[in-house]
Coordinates of N, CA and C in Angstrom, one line a residue:
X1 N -40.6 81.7 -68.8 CA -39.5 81.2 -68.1 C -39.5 79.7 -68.2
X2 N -38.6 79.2 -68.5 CA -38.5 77.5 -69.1 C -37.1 77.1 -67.8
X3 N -37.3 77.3 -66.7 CA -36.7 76.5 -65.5 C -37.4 75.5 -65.5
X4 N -36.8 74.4 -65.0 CA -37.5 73.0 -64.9 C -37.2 72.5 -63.5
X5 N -36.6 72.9 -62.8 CA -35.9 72.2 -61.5 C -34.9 72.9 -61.0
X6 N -34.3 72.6 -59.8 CA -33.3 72.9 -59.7 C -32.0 72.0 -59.6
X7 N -30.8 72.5 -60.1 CA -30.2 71.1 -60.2 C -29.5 70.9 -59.6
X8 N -28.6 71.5 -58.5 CA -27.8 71.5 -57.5 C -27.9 72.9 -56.5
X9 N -27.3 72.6 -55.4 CA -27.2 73.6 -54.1 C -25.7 73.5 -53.5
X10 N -25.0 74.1 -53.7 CA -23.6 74.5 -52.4 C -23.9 74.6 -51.5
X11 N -23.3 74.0 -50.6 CA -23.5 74.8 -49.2 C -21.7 74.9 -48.6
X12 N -21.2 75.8 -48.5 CA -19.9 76.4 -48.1 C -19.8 75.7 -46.8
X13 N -18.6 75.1 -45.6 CA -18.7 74.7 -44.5 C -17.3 75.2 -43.8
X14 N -17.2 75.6 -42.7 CA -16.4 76.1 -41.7 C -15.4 74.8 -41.6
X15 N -16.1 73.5 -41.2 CA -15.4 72.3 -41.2 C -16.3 71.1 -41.6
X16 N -15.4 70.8 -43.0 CA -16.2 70.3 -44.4 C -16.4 68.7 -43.4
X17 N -15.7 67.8 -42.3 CA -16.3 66.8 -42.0 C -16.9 66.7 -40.7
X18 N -17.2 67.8 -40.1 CA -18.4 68.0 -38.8 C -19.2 68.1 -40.0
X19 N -19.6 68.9 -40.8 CA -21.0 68.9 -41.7 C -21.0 68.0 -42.6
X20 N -20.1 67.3 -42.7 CA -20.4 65.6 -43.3 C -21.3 64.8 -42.4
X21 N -20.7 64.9 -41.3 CA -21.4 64.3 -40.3 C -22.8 64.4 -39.9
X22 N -23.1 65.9 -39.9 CA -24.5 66.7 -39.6 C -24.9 66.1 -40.5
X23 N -25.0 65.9 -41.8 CA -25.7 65.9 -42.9 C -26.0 64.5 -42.8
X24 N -24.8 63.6 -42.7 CA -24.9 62.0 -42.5 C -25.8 61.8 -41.4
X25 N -26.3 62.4 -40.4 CA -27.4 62.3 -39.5 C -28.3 62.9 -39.6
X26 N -28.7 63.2 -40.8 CA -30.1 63.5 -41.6 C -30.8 62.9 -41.9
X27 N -29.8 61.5 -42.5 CA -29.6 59.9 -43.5 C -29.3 60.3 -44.7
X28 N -28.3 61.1 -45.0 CA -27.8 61.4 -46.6 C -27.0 60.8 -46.3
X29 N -26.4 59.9 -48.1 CA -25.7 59.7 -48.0 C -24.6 60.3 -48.7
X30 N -23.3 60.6 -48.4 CA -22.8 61.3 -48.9 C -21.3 60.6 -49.3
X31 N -20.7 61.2 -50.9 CA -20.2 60.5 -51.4 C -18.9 61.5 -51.5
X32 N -17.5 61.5 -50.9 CA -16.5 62.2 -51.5 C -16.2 62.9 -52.9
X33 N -16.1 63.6 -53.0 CA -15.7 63.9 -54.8 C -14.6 65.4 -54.8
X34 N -14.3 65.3 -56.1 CA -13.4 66.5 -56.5 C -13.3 66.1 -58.3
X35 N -13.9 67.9 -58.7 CA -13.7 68.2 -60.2 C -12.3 68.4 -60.6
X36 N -11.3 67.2 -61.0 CA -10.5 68.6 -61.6 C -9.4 68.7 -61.0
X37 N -9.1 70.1 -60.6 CA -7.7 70.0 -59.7 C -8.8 70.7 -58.6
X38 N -9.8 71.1 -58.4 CA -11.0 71.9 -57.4 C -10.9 71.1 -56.2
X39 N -11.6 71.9 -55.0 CA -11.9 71.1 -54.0 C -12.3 69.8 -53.6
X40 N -12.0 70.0 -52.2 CA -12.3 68.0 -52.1 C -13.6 68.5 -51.8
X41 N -14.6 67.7 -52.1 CA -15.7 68.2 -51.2 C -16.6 66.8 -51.5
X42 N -17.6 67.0 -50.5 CA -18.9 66.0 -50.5 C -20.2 66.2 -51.2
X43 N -21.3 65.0 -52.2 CA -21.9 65.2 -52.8 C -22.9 63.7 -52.7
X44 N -24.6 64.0 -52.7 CA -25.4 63.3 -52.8 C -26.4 64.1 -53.6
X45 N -27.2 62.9 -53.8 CA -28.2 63.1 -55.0 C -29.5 63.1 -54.3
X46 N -30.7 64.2 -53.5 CA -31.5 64.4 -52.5 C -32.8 64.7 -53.9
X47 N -33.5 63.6 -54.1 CA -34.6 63.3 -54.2 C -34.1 64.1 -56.0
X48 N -33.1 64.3 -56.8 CA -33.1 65.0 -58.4 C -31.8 66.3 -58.3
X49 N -31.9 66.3 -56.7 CA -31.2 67.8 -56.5 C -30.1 67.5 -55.8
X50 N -28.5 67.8 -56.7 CA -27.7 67.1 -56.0 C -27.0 68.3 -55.1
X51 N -27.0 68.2 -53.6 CA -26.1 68.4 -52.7 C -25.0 68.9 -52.5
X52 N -24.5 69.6 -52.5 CA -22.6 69.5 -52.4 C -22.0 70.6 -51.3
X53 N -21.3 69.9 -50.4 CA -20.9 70.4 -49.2 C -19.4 70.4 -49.5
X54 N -18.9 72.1 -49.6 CA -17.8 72.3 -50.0 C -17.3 73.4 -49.0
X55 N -15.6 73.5 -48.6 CA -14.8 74.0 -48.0 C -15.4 75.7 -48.0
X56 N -15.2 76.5 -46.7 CA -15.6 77.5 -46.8 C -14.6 78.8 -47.6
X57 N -15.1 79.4 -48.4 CA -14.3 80.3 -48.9 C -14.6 81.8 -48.8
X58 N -14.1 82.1 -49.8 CA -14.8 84.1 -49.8 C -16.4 83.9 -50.1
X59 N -17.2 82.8 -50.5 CA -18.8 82.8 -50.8 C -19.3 82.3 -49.2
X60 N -19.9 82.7 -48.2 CA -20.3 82.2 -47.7 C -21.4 82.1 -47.7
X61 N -22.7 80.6 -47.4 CA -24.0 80.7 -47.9 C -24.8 80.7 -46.4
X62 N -24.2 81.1 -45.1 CA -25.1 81.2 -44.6 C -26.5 81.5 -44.3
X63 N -26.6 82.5 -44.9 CA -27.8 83.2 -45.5 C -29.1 81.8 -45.6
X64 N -28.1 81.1 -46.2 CA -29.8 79.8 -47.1 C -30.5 79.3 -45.8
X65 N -31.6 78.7 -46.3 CA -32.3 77.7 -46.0 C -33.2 77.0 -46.6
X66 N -32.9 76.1 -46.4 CA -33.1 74.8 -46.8 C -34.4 73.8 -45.7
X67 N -35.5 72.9 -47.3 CA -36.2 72.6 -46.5 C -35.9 71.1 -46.8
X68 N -36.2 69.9 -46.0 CA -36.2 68.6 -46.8 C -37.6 68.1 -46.0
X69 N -37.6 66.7 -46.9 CA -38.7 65.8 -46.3 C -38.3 64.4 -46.0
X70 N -38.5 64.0 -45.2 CA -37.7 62.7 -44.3 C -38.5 61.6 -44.3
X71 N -38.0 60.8 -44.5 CA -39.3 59.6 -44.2 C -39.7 59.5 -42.5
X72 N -38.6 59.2 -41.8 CA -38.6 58.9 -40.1 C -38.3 60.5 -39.3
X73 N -38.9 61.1 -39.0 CA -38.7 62.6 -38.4 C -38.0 62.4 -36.8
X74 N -38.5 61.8 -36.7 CA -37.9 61.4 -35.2 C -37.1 60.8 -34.8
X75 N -37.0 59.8 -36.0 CA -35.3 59.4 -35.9 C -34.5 60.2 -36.5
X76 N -35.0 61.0 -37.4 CA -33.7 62.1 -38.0 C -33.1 62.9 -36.7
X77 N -34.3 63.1 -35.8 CA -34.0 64.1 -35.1 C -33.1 63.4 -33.8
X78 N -34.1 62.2 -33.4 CA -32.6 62.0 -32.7 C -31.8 61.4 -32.9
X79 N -30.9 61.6 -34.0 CA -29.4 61.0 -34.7 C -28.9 62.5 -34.4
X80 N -29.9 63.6 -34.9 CA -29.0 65.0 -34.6 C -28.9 65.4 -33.5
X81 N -29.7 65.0 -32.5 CA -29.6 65.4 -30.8 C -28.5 64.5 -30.6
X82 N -27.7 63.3 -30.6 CA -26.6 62.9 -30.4 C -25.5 63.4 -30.7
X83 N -25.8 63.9 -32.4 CA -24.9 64.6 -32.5 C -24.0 66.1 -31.7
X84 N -25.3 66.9 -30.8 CA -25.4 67.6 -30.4 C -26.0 69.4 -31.1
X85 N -26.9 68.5 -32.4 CA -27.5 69.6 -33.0 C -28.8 70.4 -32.5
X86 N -28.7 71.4 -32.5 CA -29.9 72.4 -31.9 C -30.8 72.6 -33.0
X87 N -31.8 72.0 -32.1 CA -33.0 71.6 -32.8 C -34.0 71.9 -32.2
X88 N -35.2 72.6 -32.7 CA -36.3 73.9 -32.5 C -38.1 73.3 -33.2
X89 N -38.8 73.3 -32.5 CA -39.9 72.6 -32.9 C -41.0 74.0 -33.9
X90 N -40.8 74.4 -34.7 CA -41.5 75.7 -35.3 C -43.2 75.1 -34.8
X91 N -43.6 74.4 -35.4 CA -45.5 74.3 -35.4 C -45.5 73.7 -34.0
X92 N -46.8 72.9 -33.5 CA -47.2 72.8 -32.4 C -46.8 71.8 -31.9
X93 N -46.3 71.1 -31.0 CA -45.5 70.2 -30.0 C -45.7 68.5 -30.9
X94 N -44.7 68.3 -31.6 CA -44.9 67.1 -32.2 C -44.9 67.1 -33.5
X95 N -45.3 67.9 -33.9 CA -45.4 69.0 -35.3 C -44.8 69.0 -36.3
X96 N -44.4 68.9 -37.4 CA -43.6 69.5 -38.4 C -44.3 70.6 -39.1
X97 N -43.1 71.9 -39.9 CA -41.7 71.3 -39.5 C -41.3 71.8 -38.3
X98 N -39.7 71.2 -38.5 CA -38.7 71.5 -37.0 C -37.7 72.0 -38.1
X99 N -36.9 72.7 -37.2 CA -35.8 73.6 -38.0 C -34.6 72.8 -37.0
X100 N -33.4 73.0 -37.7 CA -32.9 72.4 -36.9 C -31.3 73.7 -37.7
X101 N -30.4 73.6 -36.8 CA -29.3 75.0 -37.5 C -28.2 73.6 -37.5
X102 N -27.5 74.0 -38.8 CA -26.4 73.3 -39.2 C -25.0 73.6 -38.8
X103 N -23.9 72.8 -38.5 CA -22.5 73.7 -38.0 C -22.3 75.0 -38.4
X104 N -23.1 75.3 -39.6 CA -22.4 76.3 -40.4 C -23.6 77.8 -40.0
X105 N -24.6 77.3 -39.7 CA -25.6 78.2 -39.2 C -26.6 78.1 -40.3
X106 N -26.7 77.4 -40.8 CA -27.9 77.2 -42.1 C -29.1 76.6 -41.3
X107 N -30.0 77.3 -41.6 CA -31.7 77.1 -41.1 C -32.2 75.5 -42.1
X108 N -32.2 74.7 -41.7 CA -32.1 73.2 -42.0 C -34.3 73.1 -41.7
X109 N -35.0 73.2 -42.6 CA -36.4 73.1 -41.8 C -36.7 71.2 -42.7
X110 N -36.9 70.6 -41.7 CA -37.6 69.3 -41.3 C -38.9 68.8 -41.4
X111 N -39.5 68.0 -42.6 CA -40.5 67.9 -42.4 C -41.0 66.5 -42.9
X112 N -42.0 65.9 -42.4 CA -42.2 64.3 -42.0 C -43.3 64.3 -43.6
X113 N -42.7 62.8 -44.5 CA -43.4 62.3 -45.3 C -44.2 62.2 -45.1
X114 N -45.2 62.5 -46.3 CA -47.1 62.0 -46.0 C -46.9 60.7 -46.9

């Protein structure tokens, strides 16, 4: 098997700029785009693996989950509690990771740089 990486991830969204937002209070940054005559949609580049938060269609990716690694955990987390994201502590009180559910219902798991 000669995979090397992965090189992008979709994530399908109910309302493409509430999960602009969600995502922007992760600290991505996220950059408008459209291929073509294709959707509008949003795109960042997360550590090699680019991103892309696009309009919900007949694909929905609820299903995924997704893990990242943050530098500041606690500030990620409360940028997303303002937001009013529900956010769930998995390991022991203080812990990573935290899972955190996206507008779209995607299992978001959180976990603090070493």
């Amino acid at each position: 098997m000669s995979v090397q990486r992965v090189a992008y991830l979709v994530l399908r969204c109910a309302d493409l700029e509430r999960s602009r937002r969600f995502y922007e209070g992760l600290g991505l940054r996220l950059s408008p785009e459209q291929h073509g005559s294709g959707a509008k949609h949003y795109s960042c580049d997360v550590g090699g693996l680019i991103l892309e938060l696009y309009p919900l269609s007949d694909k929905p990716t609820s299903g995924l989950r997704l893990g990242l690694v943050v530098s500041d955990l606690e500030r990620v987390l409360e940028s997303l509690r303002a937001l009013g994201a529900a956010v769930g502590v998995v390991g022991s009180e203080g812990s990573s990771p935290v899972t955190v559910i996206d507008p779209d219902g995607h299992r978001i798991a959180l976990e603090q740089e070493r």
